[in-house]
PDB file of C-alpha atoms in Angstrom:
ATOM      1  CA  UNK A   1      77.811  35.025  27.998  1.00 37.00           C
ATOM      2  CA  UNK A   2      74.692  35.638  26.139  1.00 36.00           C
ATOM      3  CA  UNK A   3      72.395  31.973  25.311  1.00 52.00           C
ATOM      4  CA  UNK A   4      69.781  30.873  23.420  1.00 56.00           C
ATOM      5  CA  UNK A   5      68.027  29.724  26.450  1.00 65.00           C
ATOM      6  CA  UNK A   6      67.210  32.279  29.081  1.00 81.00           C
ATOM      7  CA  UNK A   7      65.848  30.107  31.657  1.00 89.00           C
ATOM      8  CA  UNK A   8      65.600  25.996  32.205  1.00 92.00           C
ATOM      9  CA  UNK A   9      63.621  24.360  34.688  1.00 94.00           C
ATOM     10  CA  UNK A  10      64.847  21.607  36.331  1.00 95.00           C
ATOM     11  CA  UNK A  11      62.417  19.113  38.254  1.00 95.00           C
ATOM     12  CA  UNK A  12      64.041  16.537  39.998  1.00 93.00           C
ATOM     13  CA  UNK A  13      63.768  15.593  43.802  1.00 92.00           C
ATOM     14  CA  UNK A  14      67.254  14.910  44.204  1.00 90.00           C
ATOM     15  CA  UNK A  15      69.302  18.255  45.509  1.00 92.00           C
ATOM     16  CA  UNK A  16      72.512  17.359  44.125  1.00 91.00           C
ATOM     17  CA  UNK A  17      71.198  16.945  40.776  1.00 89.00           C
ATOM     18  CA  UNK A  18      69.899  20.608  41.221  1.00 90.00           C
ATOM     19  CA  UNK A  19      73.247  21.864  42.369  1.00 93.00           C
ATOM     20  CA  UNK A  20      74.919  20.450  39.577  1.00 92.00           C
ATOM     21  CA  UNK A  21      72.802  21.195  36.670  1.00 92.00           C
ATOM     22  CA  UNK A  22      72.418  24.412  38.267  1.00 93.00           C
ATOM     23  CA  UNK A  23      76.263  24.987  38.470  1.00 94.00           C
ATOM     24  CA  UNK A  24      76.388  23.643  34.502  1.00 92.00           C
ATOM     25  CA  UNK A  25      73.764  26.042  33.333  1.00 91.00           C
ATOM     26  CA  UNK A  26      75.097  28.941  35.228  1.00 92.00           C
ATOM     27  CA  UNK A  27      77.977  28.470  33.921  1.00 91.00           C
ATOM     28  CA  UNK A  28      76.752  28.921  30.747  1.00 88.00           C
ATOM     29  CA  UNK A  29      74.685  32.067  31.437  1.00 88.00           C
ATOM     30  CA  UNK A  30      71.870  30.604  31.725  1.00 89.00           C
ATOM     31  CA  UNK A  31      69.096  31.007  34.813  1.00 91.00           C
ATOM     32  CA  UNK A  32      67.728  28.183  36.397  1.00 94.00           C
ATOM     33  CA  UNK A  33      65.051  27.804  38.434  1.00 94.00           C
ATOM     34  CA  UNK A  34      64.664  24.295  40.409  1.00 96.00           C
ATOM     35  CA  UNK A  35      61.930  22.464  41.739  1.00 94.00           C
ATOM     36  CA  UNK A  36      61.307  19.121  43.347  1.00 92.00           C
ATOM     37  CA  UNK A  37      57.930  18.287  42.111  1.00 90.00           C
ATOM     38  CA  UNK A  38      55.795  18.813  38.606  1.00 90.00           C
ATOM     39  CA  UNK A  39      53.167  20.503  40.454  1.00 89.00           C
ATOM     40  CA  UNK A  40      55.539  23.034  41.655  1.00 90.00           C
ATOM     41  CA  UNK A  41      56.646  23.221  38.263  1.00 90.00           C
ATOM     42  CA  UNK A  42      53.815  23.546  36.221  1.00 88.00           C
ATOM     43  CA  UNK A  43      52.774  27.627  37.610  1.00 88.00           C
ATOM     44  CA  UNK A  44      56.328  28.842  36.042  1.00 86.00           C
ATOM     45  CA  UNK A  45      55.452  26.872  33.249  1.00 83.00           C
ATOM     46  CA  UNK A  46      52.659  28.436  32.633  1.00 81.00           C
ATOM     47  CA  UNK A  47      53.985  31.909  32.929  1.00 81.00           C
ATOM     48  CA  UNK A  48      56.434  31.273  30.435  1.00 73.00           C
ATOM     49  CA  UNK A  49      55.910  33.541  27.413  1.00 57.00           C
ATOM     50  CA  UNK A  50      58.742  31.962  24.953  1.00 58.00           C
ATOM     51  CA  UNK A  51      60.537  29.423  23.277  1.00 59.00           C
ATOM     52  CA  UNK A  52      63.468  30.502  25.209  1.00 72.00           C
ATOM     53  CA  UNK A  53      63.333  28.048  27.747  1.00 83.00           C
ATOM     54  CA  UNK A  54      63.682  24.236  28.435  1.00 90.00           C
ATOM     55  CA  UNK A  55      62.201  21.972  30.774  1.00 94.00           C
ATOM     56  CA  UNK A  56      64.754  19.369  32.300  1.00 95.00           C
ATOM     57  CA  UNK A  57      62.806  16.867  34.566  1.00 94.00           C
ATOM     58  CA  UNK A  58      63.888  13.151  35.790  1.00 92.00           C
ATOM     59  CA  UNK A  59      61.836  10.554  34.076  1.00 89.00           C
ATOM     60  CA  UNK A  60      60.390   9.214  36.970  1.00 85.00           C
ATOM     61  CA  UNK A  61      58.878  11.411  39.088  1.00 86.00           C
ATOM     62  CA  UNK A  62      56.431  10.977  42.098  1.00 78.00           C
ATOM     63  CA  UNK A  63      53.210  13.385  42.460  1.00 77.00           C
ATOM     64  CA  UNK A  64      52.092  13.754  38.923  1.00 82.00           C
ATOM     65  CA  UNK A  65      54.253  11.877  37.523  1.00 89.00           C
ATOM     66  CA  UNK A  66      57.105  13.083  34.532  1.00 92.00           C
ATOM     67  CA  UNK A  67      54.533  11.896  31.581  1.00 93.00           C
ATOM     68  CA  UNK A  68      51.700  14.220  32.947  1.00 93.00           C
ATOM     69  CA  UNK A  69      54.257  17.120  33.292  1.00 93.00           C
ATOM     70  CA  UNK A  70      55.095  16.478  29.989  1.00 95.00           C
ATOM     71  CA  UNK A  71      51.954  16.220  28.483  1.00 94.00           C
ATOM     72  CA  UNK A  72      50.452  19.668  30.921  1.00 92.00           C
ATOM     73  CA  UNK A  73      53.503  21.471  29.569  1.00 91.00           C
ATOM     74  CA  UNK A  74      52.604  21.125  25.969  1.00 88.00           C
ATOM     75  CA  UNK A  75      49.105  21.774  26.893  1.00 89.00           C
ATOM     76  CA  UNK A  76      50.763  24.968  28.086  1.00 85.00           C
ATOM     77  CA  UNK A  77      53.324  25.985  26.128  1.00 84.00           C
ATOM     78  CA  UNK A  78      53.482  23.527  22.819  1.00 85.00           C
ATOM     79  CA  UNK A  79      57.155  25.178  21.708  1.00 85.00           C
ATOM     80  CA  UNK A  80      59.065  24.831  25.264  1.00 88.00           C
ATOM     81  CA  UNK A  81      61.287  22.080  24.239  1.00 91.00           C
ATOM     82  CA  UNK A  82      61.898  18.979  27.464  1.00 93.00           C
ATOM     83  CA  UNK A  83      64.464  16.917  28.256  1.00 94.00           C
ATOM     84  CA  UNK A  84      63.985  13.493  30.191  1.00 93.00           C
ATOM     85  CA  UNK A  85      67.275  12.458  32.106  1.00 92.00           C
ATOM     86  CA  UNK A  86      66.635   8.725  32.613  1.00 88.00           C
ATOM     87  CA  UNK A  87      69.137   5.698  34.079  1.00 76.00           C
ATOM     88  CA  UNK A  88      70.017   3.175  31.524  1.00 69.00           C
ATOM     89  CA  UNK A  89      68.098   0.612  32.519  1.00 68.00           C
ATOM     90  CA  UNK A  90      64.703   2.503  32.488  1.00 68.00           C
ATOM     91  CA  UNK A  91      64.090   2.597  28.274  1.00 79.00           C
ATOM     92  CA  UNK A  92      60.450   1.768  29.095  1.00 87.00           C
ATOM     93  CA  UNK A  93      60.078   5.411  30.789  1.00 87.00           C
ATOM     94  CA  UNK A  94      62.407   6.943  28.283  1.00 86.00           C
ATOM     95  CA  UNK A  95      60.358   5.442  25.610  1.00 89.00           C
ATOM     96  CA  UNK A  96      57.225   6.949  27.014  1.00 91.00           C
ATOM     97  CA  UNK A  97      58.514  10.145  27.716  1.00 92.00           C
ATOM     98  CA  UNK A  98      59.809  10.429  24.012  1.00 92.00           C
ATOM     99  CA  UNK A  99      55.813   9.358  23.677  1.00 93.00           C
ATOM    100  CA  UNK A 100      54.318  11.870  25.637  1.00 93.00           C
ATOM    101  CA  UNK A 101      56.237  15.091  23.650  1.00 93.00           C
ATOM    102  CA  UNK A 102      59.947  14.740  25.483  1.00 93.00           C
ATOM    103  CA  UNK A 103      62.107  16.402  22.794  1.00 92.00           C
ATOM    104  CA  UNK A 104      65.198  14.413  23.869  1.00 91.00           C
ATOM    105  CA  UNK A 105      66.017  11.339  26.792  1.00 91.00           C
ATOM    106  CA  UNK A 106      69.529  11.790  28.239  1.00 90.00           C
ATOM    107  CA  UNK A 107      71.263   8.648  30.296  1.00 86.00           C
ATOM    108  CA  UNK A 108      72.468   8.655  33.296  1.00 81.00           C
ATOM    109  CA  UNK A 109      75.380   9.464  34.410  1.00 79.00           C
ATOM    110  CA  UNK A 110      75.226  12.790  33.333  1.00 77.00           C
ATOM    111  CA  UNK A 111      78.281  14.420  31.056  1.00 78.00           C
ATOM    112  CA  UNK A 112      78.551  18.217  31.984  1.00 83.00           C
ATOM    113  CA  UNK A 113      79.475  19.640  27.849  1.00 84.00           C
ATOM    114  CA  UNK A 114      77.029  16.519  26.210  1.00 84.00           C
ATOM    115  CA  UNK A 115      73.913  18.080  28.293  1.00 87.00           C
ATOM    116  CA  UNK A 116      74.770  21.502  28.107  1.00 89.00           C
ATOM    117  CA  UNK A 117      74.928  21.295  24.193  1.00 89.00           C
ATOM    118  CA  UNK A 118      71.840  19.041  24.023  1.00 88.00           C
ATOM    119  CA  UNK A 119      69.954  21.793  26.515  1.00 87.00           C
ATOM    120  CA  UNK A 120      70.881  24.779  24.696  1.00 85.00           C
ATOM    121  CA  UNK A 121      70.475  23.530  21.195  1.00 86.00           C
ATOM    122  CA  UNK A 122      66.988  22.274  22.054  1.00 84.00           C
ATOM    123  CA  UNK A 123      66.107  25.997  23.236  1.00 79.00           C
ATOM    124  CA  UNK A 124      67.634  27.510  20.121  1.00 77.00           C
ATOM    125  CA  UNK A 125      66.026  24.938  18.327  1.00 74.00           C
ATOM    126  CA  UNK A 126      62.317  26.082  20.358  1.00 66.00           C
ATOM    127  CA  UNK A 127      63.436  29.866  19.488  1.00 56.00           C
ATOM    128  CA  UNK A 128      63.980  29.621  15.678  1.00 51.00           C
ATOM    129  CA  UNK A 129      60.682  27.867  15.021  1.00 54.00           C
ATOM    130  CA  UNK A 130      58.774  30.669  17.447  1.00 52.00           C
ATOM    131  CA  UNK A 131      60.587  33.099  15.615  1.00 50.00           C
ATOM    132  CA  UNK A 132      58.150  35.461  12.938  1.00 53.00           C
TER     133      UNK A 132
END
């Protein structure tokens, strides 16, 4: 199946989440690429020549941090749309990563058809306004 998002990174240091999101996207016809960290994030980032991607990182995440991942991947690439997935009880990090240029802060627990629509619109979203 054909998407409007060719490839989403997902930076979280919990496996599981990877396997699942990865299994969701997949599903979808998507390509994921994973990583545990923002600063193993931020090179593929950087490489990234289109709208035609999303970024799907856990709002609080050690190293960097999620708000400087944020912020380096607008700095980067200003159109690739990025999705927070915070727990309920954290609105203070949701609220800054809707601060810091997060397109969209999903709670956890995760609903498989709720995030896929919310990740693929957001890339279609990213595509139409990069379109000429």
């Amino acid at each position: 199946m054909l998407s409007a998002c060719d490839t989403v990174y997902v930076v979280d240091p919990d496996e599981s989440v990877h396997d699942a999101l990865a299994t969701l996207l997949q599903s979808a016809g998507v390509r994921v690429a994973c990583y545990r960290t923002p600063d193993a994030c931020l090179p593929a980032c950087a490489m990234q020549q289109s709208g035609n991607c999303c970024v799907v990182l856990e709002a609080d995440l050690p190293g960097i941090g999620s708000l400087a991942l944020i912020r380096e991947v607008h700095a980067l690439a200003p159109e690739m749309p990025i999705i927070a997935l915070a727990s309920t009880t954290d609105s203070d990090i949701a609220a800054q990563a809707l601060k810091a240029g997060a397109l969209d802060v999903i709670d956890k627990p995760l609903f498989g058809a709720h995030l896929l629509d919310r990740i693929l619109g957001a890339a279609a979203d990213a595509r139409y306004a990069t379109s000429p």
